[in-house]
Short mmCIF file of C-alpha atoms in Angstrom, two decimals:
data_model
loop_
_atom_site.label_atom_id
_atom_site.label_comp_id
_atom_site.label_asym_id
_atom_site.label_seq_id
_atom_site.Cartn_x
_atom_site.Cartn_y
_atom_site.Cartn_z
CA MET T 1 -25.34 -5.61 2.38
CA GLU T 2 -25.73 -3.75 -0.82
CA HIS T 3 -25.07 -4.67 -4.63
CA LEU T 4 -23.82 -1.95 -7.26
CA ASP T 5 -23.67 -3.38 -10.86
CA ILE T 6 -21.80 -0.68 -12.72
CA THR T 7 -22.75 -2.02 -16.36
CA GLY T 8 -23.09 1.11 -18.53
CA LYS T 9 -22.34 3.33 -15.82
CA SER T 10 -19.54 6.04 -16.48
CA ILE T 11 -16.59 6.08 -13.56
CA VAL T 12 -18.03 9.21 -12.02
CA GLU T 13 -21.72 7.81 -11.92
CA ALA T 14 -20.12 4.54 -10.43
CA ASN T 15 -18.04 6.32 -7.67
CA ARG T 16 -20.84 8.62 -6.89
CA ALA T 17 -23.22 5.80 -6.34
CA LEU T 18 -20.54 3.75 -4.41
CA ARG T 19 -19.97 6.93 -2.15
CA SER T 20 -23.67 7.29 -1.62
CA LEU T 21 -24.40 3.63 -0.68
CA ILE T 22 -21.18 3.02 1.50
CA SER T 23 -21.94 6.12 3.71
CA ASP T 24 -25.28 4.23 4.64
CA HIS T 25 -24.61 1.06 4.48
CA ASP T 26 -21.75 -1.40 6.16
CA GLN T 27 -21.06 -3.40 3.26
CA VAL T 28 -21.34 -2.86 -0.48
CA ILE T 29 -20.68 -5.54 -3.26
CA ILE T 30 -19.62 -4.01 -6.75
CA ASP T 31 -20.67 -6.40 -9.61
CA ASN T 32 -19.46 -6.29 -13.28
CA PRO T 33 -16.25 -3.79 -12.37
CA HIS T 34 -15.13 -4.64 -16.11
CA SER T 35 -11.46 -3.33 -15.23
CA SER T 36 -12.69 -0.06 -14.93
CA HIS T 37 -10.07 2.77 -13.97
CA ASN T 38 -10.30 5.30 -10.73
CA LEU T 39 -12.83 2.69 -9.08
CA GLY T 40 -13.11 3.26 -5.27
CA THR T 41 -11.31 6.45 -5.43
CA ALA T 42 -12.04 9.18 -2.86
CA LEU T 43 -13.75 6.85 -0.57
CA LYS T 44 -14.28 8.08 3.15
CA GLY T 45 -15.75 6.91 6.39
CA TYR T 46 -15.90 3.31 7.49
CA GLY T 47 -17.50 -0.04 5.67
CA LYS T 48 -16.13 -2.69 3.39
CA VAL T 49 -16.56 -2.77 -0.61
CA THR T 50 -16.03 -5.96 -2.28
CA ILE T 51 -15.57 -5.77 -5.89
CA ASN T 52 -16.17 -8.90 -7.72
CA GLY T 53 -13.61 -8.87 -10.46
CA SER T 54 -10.57 -6.99 -11.64
CA THR T 55 -10.18 -3.15 -11.67
CA GLY T 56 -7.88 -0.86 -13.63
CA TYR T 57 -5.72 2.08 -13.06
CA PHE T 58 -5.55 4.31 -9.66
CA THR T 59 -8.20 1.82 -7.89
CA GLY T 60 -8.74 3.03 -4.15
CA GLY T 61 -6.67 6.33 -4.89
CA PHE T 62 -7.05 8.76 -2.05
CA LEU T 63 -8.70 6.23 0.12
CA ALA T 64 -9.06 7.36 3.64
CA GLY T 65 -11.14 4.66 5.93
CA PRO T 66 -13.19 1.93 4.14
CA THR T 67 -11.94 -1.43 3.11
CA LEU T 68 -11.36 -2.30 -0.51
CA ASP T 69 -11.70 -6.06 -1.15
CA ILE T 70 -10.91 -6.51 -4.89
CA LEU T 71 -11.52 -10.53 -5.83
CA GLY T 72 -9.09 -10.01 -8.83
CA ASN T 73 -6.17 -8.01 -10.29
CA THR T 74 -5.75 -3.99 -10.19
CA GLY T 75 -3.76 -1.98 -12.61
CA TRP T 76 -0.99 0.69 -12.23
CA TYR T 77 -1.44 3.06 -9.20
CA THR T 78 -3.46 1.07 -6.74
CA GLY T 79 -3.80 3.07 -3.60
CA ASP T 80 -2.28 6.29 -4.83
CA ASN T 81 -2.24 8.71 -2.13
CA MET T 82 -4.25 6.86 0.22
CA SER T 83 -4.20 8.00 3.91
CA ALA T 84 -6.22 5.32 5.72
CA GLY T 85 -8.26 1.99 5.33
CA GLU T 86 -7.54 -1.35 3.39
CA ILE T 87 -6.93 -2.36 0.01
CA ILE T 88 -6.69 -6.18 -0.20
CA ILE T 89 -6.20 -7.71 -3.80
CA SER T 90 -6.55 -11.54 -4.04
CA LYS T 91 -4.45 -11.74 -7.27
CA ASN T 92 -1.97 -9.23 -8.69
CA THR T 93 -1.22 -5.63 -9.33
CA GLY T 94 0.53 -3.61 -11.96
CA SER T 95 3.34 -1.35 -11.30
CA ASN T 96 3.71 1.53 -8.92
CA CYS T 97 1.36 -0.01 -6.17
CA GLY T 98 0.85 2.14 -3.23
CA PRO T 99 2.67 5.38 -4.83
CA SER T 100 2.83 8.40 -2.15
CA MET T 101 0.48 6.34 0.26
CA MET T 102 0.55 8.11 3.75
CA GLY T 103 -1.38 5.40 5.96
CA GLY T 104 -3.58 2.35 5.97
CA THR T 105 -2.63 -1.00 4.36
CA ILE T 106 -2.19 -2.53 1.07
CA LEU T 107 -1.96 -6.36 0.81
CA VAL T 108 -1.29 -8.09 -2.39
CA ARG T 109 -2.01 -11.82 -2.22
CA GLY T 110 -0.08 -12.50 -5.64
CA ASN T 111 2.46 -10.39 -7.25
CA SER T 112 3.33 -6.68 -8.17
CA GLY T 113 5.03 -4.70 -10.63
CA SER T 114 7.96 -2.22 -10.75
CA ARG T 115 8.21 0.67 -8.26
CA VAL T 116 6.16 -0.87 -5.20
CA GLY T 117 5.77 1.87 -2.59
CA PHE T 118 7.41 4.59 -4.95
CA ALA T 119 7.51 7.69 -2.53
CA MET T 120 5.28 6.30 -0.02
CA LYS T 121 5.41 8.10 3.45
CA GLY T 122 3.30 5.75 5.72
CA GLY T 123 1.34 2.71 6.35
CA ASN T 124 2.14 -0.82 5.23
CA LEU T 125 2.32 -2.45 1.99
CA ILE T 126 2.37 -6.11 1.86
CA VAL T 127 3.25 -8.32 -1.28
CA CYS T 128 3.04 -12.22 -0.54
CA GLY T 129 4.64 -12.94 -4.26
CA ASP T 130 7.23 -11.28 -6.51
CA VAL T 131 7.99 -7.48 -7.14
CA GLY T 132 9.85 -5.63 -10.17
CA ARG T 133 12.66 -3.38 -10.07
CA TRP T 134 12.97 -0.24 -7.99
CA ALA T 135 10.79 -1.28 -4.90
CA GLY T 136 10.72 1.38 -2.27
CA TYR T 137 12.07 3.89 -4.92
CA MET T 138 12.21 7.29 -3.12
CA THR T 139 10.45 6.26 -0.05
CA MET T 140 10.07 8.64 2.77
CA GLY T 141 8.33 6.62 5.20
CA GLY T 142 6.08 3.70 5.93
CA ARG T 143 6.74 -0.51 5.73
CA ILE T 144 7.03 -2.33 2.83
CA ILE T 145 7.10 -6.42 3.19
CA VAL T 146 7.88 -8.69 0.15
CA LEU T 147 7.91 -12.31 0.77
CA GLY T 148 8.88 -13.34 -2.90
CA LYS T 149 11.39 -12.76 -4.93
CA MET T 150 12.76 -8.77 -5.73
CA GLY T 151 13.92 -7.07 -8.85
CA PRO T 152 17.08 -5.15 -8.96
CA VAL T 153 17.57 -1.56 -7.59
CA ILE T 154 15.68 -2.33 -4.32
CA GLY T 155 15.43 0.83 -2.15
CA GLU T 156 16.96 3.39 -4.47
CA SER T 157 16.86 6.99 -3.24
CA MET T 158 15.32 5.95 0.16
CA TYR T 159 15.00 8.69 2.47
CA ARG T 160 13.29 7.00 5.34
CA GLY T 161 11.12 3.94 5.85
CA ILE T 162 11.92 0.34 5.87
CA ILE T 163 11.94 -2.56 3.67
CA HIS T 164 11.26 -6.31 5.11
CA THR T 165 12.13 -8.96 2.34
CA ALA T 166 12.79 -12.79 2.28
CA ASP T 167 14.61 -12.64 -0.68
CA PRO T 168 18.18 -14.34 -0.35
CA ASP T 169 19.67 -12.50 -2.84
CA VAL T 170 18.73 -8.95 -1.69
CA GLU T 171 22.03 -8.01 -1.01
CA GLU T 172 23.20 -8.33 -4.72
CA LYS T 173 20.18 -6.46 -5.46
CA LEU T 174 20.63 -3.40 -3.61
CA GLY T 175 20.10 0.32 -5.05
CA ASN T 176 22.48 3.45 -4.00
CA ASN T 177 22.61 4.46 -0.39
CA VAL T 178 20.86 1.64 1.43
CA SER T 179 22.05 -1.25 3.79
CA VAL T 180 20.71 -4.73 4.82
CA VAL T 181 20.23 -5.27 8.49
CA PRO T 182 18.61 -8.10 10.56
CA ILE T 183 15.06 -7.45 11.51
CA ALA T 184 14.88 -5.76 14.95
CA ASP T 185 12.93 -7.24 17.85
CA ASP T 186 10.25 -4.66 17.77
CA GLU T 187 9.91 -5.03 14.14
CA LYS T 188 9.28 -8.64 14.28
CA LYS T 189 6.36 -7.97 16.68
CA GLU T 190 4.88 -5.39 14.34
CA VAL T 191 5.22 -7.67 11.25
CA SER T 192 3.85 -10.85 13.24
CA ALA T 193 0.99 -8.79 14.25
CA LEU T 194 0.32 -8.00 10.42
CA PHE T 195 0.66 -11.43 9.44
CA GLU T 196 -1.71 -12.53 12.17
CA LYS T 197 -4.24 -9.84 11.10
CA TYR T 198 -4.12 -11.05 7.31
CA GLN T 199 -3.81 -14.84 7.87
CA ILE T 200 -0.13 -14.70 6.39
CA ASP T 201 1.95 -18.01 7.05
CA HIS T 202 5.53 -16.90 6.63
CA PRO T 203 8.14 -16.91 9.28
CA VAL T 204 8.98 -13.43 10.40
CA ASP T 205 12.82 -14.97 11.24
CA SER T 206 13.45 -15.24 7.56
CA LEU T 207 13.22 -11.60 7.08
CA LYS T 208 15.93 -8.83 6.09
CA SER T 209 15.57 -5.23 6.47
CA VAL T 210 16.48 -2.44 4.08
CA ILE T 211 17.21 0.51 5.42
CA PRO T 212 18.54 4.14 4.31
CA LEU T 213 22.39 3.97 4.66
CA LYS T 214 22.54 7.35 6.37
CA THR T 215 19.18 8.24 8.20
CA GLY T 216 18.47 4.49 9.32
CA ARG T 217 15.46 3.54 11.01
CA LYS T 218 13.51 6.77 11.38
CA LYS T 219 10.08 7.63 10.99
CA TYR T 220 8.53 10.27 8.29
CA THR T 221 7.21 13.43 9.84
CA ILE T 222 4.84 14.93 7.79
CA PHE T 223 5.06 18.35 9.75
CA ASN T 224 7.41 19.20 12.56
CA PRO T 225 8.02 23.00 12.81
CA THR T 226 11.44 24.15 14.07
CA HIS T 227 10.35 27.46 15.58
CA LYS T 228 7.29 28.74 17.35
CA VAL T 229 5.13 31.50 15.91
CA ARG T 230 4.98 34.53 17.92
CA PRO T 231 1.08 35.44 18.53
CA LYS T 232 -0.17 38.79 17.08
CA ASN T 233 -0.39 41.91 19.45
CA VAL T 234 -3.87 42.40 20.34
#
């Protein structure tokens, strides 16, 4: 286990040092994060990074493998474009958590702001508390789970993906072109597995699912060619 104190370091220096340490060690602890923006961006590989404190904007952006365990709050755009790994926030996040994420898991133990999961394409985004308006706006895939209250305009312009919510007033807060349906049996199993892994004590049967009105329960495909390319003549 290695410690990294980023006091006095620029964010470029801090991230460079972090990438070097995580490539050689299973666990790295960051001390004195000072709510820095862009901390932990573009990390690849494996290992766990524990951040002792709060961070600013774009925490864990483009994450591709490691686990970020943040013992505090994060600012806007947490996990922007992440493709793999985990981001676990012990407190709250700002708005636009998990924008355009393609894989991995973000877990927010507290509350999150507006536009949770904006344009996300894959992965899991779990908020144990409340979220603001426009949750799931323009999602193209993935799973959002909200166990607290949700703001208005839920799922506006969803293409694909799904939102599981425990908000009893979800029907009154929907955006355009989405509907509320009971959670399916296979979805219960998947959500239960997530709850068990992250030690979340909440009844899965209390959840409802918000899905796109036209496309329904369909997963996002990043690339699905409709024709075969002819090989060149040799």
